[in-house]
Coordinates of C-alpha atoms and ligand atoms in Angstrom, one line a residue:
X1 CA 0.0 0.0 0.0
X2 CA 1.5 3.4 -1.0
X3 CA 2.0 6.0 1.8
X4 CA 0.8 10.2 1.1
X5 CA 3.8 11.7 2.0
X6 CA 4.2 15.7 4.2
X7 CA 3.1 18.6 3.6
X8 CA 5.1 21.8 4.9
X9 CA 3.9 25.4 5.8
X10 CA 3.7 28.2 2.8
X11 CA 6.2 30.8 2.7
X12 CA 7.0 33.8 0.6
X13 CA 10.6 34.9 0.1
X14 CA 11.7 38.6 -1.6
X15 CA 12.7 38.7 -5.2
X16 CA 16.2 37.5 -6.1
X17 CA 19.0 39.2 -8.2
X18 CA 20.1 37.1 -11.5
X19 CA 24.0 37.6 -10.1
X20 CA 23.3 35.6 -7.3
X21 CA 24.7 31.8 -8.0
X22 CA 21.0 29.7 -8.6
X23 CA 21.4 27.9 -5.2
X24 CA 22.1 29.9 -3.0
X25 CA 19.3 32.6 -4.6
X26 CA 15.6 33.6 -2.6
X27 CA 13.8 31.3 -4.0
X28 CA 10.3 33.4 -4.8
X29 CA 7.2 31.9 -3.6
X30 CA 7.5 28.3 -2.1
X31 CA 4.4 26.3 -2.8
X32 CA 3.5 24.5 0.2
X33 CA 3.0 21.1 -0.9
X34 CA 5.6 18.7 -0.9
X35 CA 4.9 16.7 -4.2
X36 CA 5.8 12.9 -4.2
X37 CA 7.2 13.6 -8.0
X38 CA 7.9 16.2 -10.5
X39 CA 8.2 15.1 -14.0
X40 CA 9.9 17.5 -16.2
X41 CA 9.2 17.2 -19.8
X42 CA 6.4 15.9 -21.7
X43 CA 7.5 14.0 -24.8
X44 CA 7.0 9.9 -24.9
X45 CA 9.2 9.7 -22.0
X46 CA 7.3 12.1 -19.8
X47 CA 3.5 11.0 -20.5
X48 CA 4.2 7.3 -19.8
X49 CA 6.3 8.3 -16.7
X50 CA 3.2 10.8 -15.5
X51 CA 0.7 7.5 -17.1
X52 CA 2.5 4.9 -14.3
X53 CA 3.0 7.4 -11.3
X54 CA -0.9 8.1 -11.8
X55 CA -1.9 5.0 -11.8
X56 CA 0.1 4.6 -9.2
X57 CA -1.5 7.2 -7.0
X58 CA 1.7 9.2 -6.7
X59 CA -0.4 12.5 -7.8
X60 CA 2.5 13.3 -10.1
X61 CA 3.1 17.2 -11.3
X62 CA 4.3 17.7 -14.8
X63 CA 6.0 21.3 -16.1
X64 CA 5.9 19.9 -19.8
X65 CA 8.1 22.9 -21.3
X66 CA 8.7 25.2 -23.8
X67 CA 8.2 22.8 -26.6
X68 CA 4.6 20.6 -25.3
X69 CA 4.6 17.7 -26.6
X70 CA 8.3 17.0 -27.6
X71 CA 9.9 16.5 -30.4
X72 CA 7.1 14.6 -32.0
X73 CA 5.5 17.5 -32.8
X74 CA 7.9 18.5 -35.2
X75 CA 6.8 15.2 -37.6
X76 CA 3.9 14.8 -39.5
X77 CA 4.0 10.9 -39.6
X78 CA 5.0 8.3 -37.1
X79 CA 5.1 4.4 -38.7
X80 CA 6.5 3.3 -36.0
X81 CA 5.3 3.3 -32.7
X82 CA 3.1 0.2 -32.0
X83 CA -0.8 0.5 -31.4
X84 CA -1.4 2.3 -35.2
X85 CA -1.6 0.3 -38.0
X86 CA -2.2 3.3 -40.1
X87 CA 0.7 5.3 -38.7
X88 CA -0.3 8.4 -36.8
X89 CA 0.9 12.4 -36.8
X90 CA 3.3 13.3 -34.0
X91 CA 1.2 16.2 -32.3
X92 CA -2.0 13.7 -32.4
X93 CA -0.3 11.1 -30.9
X94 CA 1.4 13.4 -28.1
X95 CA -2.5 14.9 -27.6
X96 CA -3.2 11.3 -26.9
X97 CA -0.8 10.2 -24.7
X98 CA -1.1 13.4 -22.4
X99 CA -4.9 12.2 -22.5
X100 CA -4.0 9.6 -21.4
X101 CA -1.9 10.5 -18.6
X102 CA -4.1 13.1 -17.6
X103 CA -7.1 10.3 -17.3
X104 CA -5.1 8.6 -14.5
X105 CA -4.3 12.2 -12.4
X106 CA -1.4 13.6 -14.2
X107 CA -1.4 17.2 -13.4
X108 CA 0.4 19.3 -16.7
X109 CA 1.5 22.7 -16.5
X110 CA 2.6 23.6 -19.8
X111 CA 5.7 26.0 -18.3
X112 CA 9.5 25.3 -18.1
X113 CA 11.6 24.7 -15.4
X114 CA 14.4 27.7 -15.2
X115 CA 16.4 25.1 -12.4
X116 CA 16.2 23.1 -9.6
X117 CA 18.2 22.0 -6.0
X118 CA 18.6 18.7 -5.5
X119 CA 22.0 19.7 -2.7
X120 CA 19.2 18.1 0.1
X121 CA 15.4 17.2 0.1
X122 CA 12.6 18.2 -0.7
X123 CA 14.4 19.3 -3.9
X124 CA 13.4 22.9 -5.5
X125 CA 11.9 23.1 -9.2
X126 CA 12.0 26.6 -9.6
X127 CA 9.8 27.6 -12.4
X128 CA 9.0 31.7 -13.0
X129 CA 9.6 32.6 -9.9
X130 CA 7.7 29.9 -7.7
X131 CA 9.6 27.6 -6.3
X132 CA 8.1 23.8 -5.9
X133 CA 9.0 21.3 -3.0
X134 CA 9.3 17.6 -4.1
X135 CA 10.7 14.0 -2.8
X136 CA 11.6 13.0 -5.8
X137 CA 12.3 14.3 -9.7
X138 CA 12.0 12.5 -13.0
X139 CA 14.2 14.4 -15.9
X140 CA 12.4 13.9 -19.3
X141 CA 13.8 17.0 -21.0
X142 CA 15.2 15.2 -24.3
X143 CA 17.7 16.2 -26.7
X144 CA 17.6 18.5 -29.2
X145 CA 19.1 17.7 -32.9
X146 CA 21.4 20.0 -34.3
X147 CA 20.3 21.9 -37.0
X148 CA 22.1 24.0 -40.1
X149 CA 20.2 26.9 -39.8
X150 CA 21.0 27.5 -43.4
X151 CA 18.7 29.9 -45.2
X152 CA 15.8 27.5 -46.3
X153 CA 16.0 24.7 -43.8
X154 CA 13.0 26.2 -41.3
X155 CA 10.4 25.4 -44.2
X156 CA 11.3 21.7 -44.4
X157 CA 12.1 20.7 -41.3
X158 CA 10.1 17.6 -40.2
X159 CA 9.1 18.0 -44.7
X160 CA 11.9 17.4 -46.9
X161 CA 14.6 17.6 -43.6
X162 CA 14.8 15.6 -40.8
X163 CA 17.4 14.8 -37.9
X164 CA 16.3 11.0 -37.7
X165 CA 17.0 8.0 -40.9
X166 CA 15.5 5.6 -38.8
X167 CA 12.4 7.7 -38.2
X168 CA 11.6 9.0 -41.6
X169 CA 14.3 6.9 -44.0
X170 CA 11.4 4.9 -45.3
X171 CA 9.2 7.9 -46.6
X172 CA 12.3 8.4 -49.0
X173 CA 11.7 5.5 -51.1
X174 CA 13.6 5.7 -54.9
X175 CA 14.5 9.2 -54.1
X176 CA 18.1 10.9 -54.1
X177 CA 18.6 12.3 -49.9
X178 CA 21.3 13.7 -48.9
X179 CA 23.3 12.9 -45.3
X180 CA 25.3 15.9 -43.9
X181 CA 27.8 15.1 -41.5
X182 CA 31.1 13.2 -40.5
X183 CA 30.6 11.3 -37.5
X184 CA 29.7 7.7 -36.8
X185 CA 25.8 8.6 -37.0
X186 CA 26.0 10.3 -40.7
X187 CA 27.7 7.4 -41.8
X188 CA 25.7 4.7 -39.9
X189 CA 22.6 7.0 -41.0
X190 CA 23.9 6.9 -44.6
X191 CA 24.1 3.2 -45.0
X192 CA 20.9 2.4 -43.0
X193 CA 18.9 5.3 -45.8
X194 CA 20.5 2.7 -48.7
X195 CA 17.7 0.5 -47.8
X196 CA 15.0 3.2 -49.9
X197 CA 16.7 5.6 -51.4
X198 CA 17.8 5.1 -54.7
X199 CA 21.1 7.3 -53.9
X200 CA 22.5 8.9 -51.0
X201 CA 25.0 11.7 -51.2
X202 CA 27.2 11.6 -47.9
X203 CA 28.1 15.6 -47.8
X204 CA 31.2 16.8 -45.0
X205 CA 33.0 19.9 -44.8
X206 CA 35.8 18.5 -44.4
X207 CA 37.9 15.3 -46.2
X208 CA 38.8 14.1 -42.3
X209 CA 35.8 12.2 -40.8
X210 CA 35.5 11.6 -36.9
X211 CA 33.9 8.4 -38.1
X212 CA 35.2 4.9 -36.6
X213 CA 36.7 3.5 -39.5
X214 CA 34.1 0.5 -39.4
X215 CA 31.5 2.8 -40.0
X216 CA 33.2 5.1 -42.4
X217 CA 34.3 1.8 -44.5
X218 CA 30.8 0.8 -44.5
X219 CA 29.4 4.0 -46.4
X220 CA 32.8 4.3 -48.3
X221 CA 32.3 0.9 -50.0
X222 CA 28.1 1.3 -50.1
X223 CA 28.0 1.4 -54.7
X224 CA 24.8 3.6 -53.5
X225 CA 26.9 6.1 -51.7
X226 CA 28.4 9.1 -52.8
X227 CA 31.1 11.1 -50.8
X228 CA 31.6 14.7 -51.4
X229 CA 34.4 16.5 -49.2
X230 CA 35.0 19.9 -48.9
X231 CA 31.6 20.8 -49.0
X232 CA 28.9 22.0 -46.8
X233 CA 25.3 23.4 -47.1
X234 CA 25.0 27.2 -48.2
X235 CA 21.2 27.0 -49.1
X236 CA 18.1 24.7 -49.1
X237 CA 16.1 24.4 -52.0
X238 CA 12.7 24.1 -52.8
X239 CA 9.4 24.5 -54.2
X240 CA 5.6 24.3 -53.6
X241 CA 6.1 20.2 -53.6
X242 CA 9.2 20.0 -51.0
X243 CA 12.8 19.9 -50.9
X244 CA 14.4 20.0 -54.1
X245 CA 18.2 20.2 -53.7
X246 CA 20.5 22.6 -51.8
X247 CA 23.3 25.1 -53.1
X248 CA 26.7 23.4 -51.7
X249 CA 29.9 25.7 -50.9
X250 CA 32.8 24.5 -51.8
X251 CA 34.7 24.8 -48.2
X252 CA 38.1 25.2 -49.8
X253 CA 38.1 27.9 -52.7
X254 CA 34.1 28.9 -51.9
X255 CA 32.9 27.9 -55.4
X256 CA 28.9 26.8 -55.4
X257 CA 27.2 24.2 -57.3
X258 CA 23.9 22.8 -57.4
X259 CA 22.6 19.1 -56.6
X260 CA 19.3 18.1 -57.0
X261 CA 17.8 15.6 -54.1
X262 CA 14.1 15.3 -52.5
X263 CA 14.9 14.1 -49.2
X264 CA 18.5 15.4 -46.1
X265 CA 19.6 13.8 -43.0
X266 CA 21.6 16.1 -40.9
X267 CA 24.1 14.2 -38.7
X268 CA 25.7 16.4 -36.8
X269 CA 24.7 15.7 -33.4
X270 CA 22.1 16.1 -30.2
X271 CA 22.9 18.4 -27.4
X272 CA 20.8 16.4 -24.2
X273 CA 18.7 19.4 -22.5
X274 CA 20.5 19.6 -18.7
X275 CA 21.4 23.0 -18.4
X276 CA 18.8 23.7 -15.9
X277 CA 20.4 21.4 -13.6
X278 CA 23.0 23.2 -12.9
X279 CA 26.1 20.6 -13.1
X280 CA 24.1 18.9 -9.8
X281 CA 23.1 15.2 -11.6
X282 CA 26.3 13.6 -13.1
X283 CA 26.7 13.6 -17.2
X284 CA 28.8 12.2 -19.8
X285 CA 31.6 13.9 -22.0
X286 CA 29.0 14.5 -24.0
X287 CA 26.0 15.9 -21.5
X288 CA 23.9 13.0 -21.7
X289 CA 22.8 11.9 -17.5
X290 CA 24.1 8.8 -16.4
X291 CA 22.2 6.3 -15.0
X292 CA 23.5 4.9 -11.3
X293 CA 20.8 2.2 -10.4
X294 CA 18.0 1.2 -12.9
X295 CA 16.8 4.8 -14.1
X296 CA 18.3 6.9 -11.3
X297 CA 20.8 9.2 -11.7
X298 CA 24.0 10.1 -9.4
X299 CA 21.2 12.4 -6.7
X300 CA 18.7 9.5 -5.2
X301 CA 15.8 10.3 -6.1
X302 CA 16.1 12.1 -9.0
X303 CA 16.0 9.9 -11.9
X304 CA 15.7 10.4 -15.7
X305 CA 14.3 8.7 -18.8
X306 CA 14.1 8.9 -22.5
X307 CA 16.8 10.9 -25.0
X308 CA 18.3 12.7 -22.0
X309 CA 20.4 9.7 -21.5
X310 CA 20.2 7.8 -25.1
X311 CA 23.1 8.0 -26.4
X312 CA 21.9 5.3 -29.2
X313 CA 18.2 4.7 -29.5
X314 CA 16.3 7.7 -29.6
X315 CA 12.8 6.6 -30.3
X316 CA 9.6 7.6 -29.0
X317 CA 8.8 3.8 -27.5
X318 CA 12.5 3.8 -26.2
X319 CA 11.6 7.0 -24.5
X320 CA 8.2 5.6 -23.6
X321 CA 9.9 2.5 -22.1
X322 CA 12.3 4.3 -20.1
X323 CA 9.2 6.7 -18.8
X324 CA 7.7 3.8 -17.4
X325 CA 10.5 2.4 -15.9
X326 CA 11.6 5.6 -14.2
X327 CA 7.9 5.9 -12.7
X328 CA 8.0 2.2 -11.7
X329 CA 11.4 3.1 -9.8
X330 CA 10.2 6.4 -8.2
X331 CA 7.2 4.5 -6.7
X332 CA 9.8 2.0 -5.3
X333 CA 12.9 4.7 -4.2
X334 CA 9.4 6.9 -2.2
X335 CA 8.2 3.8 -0.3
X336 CA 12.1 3.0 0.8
X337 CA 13.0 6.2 1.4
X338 CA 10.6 9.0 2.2
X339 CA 8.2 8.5 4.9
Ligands
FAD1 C1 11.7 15.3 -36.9 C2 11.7 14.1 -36.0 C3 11.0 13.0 -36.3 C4 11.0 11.9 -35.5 N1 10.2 10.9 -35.9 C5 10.2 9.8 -35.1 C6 9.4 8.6 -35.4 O1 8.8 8.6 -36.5 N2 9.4 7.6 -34.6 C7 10.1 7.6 -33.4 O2 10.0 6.6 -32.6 N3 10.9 8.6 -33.0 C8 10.9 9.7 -33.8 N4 11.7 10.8 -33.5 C9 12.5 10.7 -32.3 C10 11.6 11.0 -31.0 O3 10.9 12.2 -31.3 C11 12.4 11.1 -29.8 O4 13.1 9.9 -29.6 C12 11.4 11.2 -28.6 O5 10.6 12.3 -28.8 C13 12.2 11.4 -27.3 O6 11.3 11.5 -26.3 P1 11.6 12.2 -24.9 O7 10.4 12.1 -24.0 O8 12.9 11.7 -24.3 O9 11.9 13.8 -25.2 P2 11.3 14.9 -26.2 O10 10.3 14.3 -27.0 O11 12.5 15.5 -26.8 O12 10.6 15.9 -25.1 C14 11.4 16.7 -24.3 C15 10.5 17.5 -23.5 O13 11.2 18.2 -22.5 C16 10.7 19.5 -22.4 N5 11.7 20.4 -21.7 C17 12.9 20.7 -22.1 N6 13.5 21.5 -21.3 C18 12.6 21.7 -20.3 C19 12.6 22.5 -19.1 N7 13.6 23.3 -18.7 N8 11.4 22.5 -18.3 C20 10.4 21.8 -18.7 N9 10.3 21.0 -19.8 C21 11.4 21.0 -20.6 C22 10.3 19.9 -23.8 O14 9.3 20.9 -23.7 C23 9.7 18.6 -24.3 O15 8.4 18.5 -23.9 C24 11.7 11.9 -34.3 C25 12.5 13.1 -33.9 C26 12.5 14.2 -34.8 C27 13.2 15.4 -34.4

């Protein structure tokens, strides 16, 4: 049987000044319930975490962000996430699943955390100047692709130009796409789009790829892949149908040419979304939160689920799966540890 945990008085502290270092600031006004669990971001990761800590009573809070939803709402059509036959668009699905969460006592506030202080408990979510009291945190803040930004590329994004080959590779059937990138994911990407396009153009600035040379060999020796160095993206082009083709720059002397294609990967990495937590949960070299014990992090009880720490799936049921899992080990971690 699950316990209903305290309750502290309500207090109301003076403003704060942004020079002061984020813990040691006034901390606005202090909401006087101590929360069993703050769940803080609502892509697949979130929902199914608030979906389980519903369900299991825990009366979870969600701040769901500047982007509601996740990054699903950036995609028109997702083939691959089980339970529709006849595929689904992102923002439907993510209006379903916060249904669905919301059904079982989710609680959503669609507003972004600005930090929080796990240093002792109940931790602080600070968000616009109130400050929330909690036993424990789930961290569902994703990761966000990076983009080009070159003139054109807004238009298409989630269209003609997408961040994810194993999420949209197969609406590219037959077609020319073009990868941009160097690393072990614009290769891997490169080789896995082989599969429907009828050519892939592997596009790096530079003739050096950070590649291992497994994967680099891989693309290198694909007949359906073609390598162009030196080169990087100057414009995106396209017309009332979609992408048609982008202006390369030549990297070395600045000439341009055109090259025709319907479909681009960019490669070029994910930066996971931690900086609100201040350096206080413990990350890889490259920012992602590492898992101590099942789905918690380095701080007990704060624990974290979906693209935040997937440095290799980075799906929505991945995320979904680790949603659960974190909300399965919250429920556990509060009847050990808070009373
Ligand atoms: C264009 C595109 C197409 C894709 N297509 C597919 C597909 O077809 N199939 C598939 O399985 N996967 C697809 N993916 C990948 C999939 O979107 C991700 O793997 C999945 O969304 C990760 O879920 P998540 O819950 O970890 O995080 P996200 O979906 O990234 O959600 C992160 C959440 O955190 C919130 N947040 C961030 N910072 C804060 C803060 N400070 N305070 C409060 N909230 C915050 C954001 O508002 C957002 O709600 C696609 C991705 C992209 C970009």
């Amino acid at each position: 049987m699950f316990r209903f945990y305290s309750f502290l008085p309500r207090k109301t502290v003076a403003g704060e000044s942004s020079n002061t270092p984020a813990l040691h600031r006034p901390m606005g006004t202090v909401m006087s319930e101590v929360r069993n669990v703050i769940i803080i971001g609502s892509g697949p990761a979130g929902y199914t975490a608030g979906l389980y800590a519903g369900r299991a009573m825990l009366n979870p809070l969600m701040f769901a962000g500047y982007m509601s939803g996740g990054q699903l709402m950036l995609t028109s059509d997702i083939e691959n996430f089980p339970g529709y036959p006849e595929g689904i668009a992102g923002p439907e699905m993510m209006m379903q699943l916060r249904e669905q969460a919301e059904r079982f006592g989710l609680e959503v506030q669609d507003r972004n955390v600005d930090e929080v202080d796990v240093s002792q408990r109940p931790f602080k979510v600070m968000v616009e100047g109130e400050t929330y009291l909690t036993h424990s945190i789930i961290v569902c803040t994703g990761a966000e692709s990076v983009w080009l930004n070159a003139p054109g590329e807004a238009e298409q994004k989630g269209r003609g130009i997408s961040t994810c080959a194993t999420c949209d590779g197969a609406f590219f059937r037959d077609e020319h796409v073009l990868v941009i990138g160097g690393g072990d994911s614009a290769c891997e990407e490169a080789t896995f789009l082989t599969r429907f396009a009828s050519k892939v153009t592997l596009i790096h600035r530079r003739d050096v790829f950070k590649a291992s040379t497994i994967m680099y060999e891989r693309a290198a020796n694909n007949p359906k892949i073609e390598i162009r160095t030196f080169r990087q993206i100057k414009e995106w082009l396209s017309d009332d149908k979609g992408l048609t083709g982008a202006v390369l720059e030549n990297t070395q002397d600045g000439t341009t040419e055109t090259i025709e294609a319907t479909g681009a990967f960019i490669a070029i990495g994910h930066t996971p979304i931690t900086d609100f937590l201040g350096g206080q949960v413990e990350t890889d070299a490259n920012g992602y939160i590492v898992h101590k014990e099942h789905t918690m992090t380095s701080v007990p009880g704060v624990f974290a689920a979906g693209d935040v720490v997937d440095t290799r799936y980075k799906q929505a049921i991945t995320a979904a799966g680790m949603g659960c899992s974190a909300a399965i080990d919250v429920e556990k971690w509060l009847e050990e540890n808070v009373h």
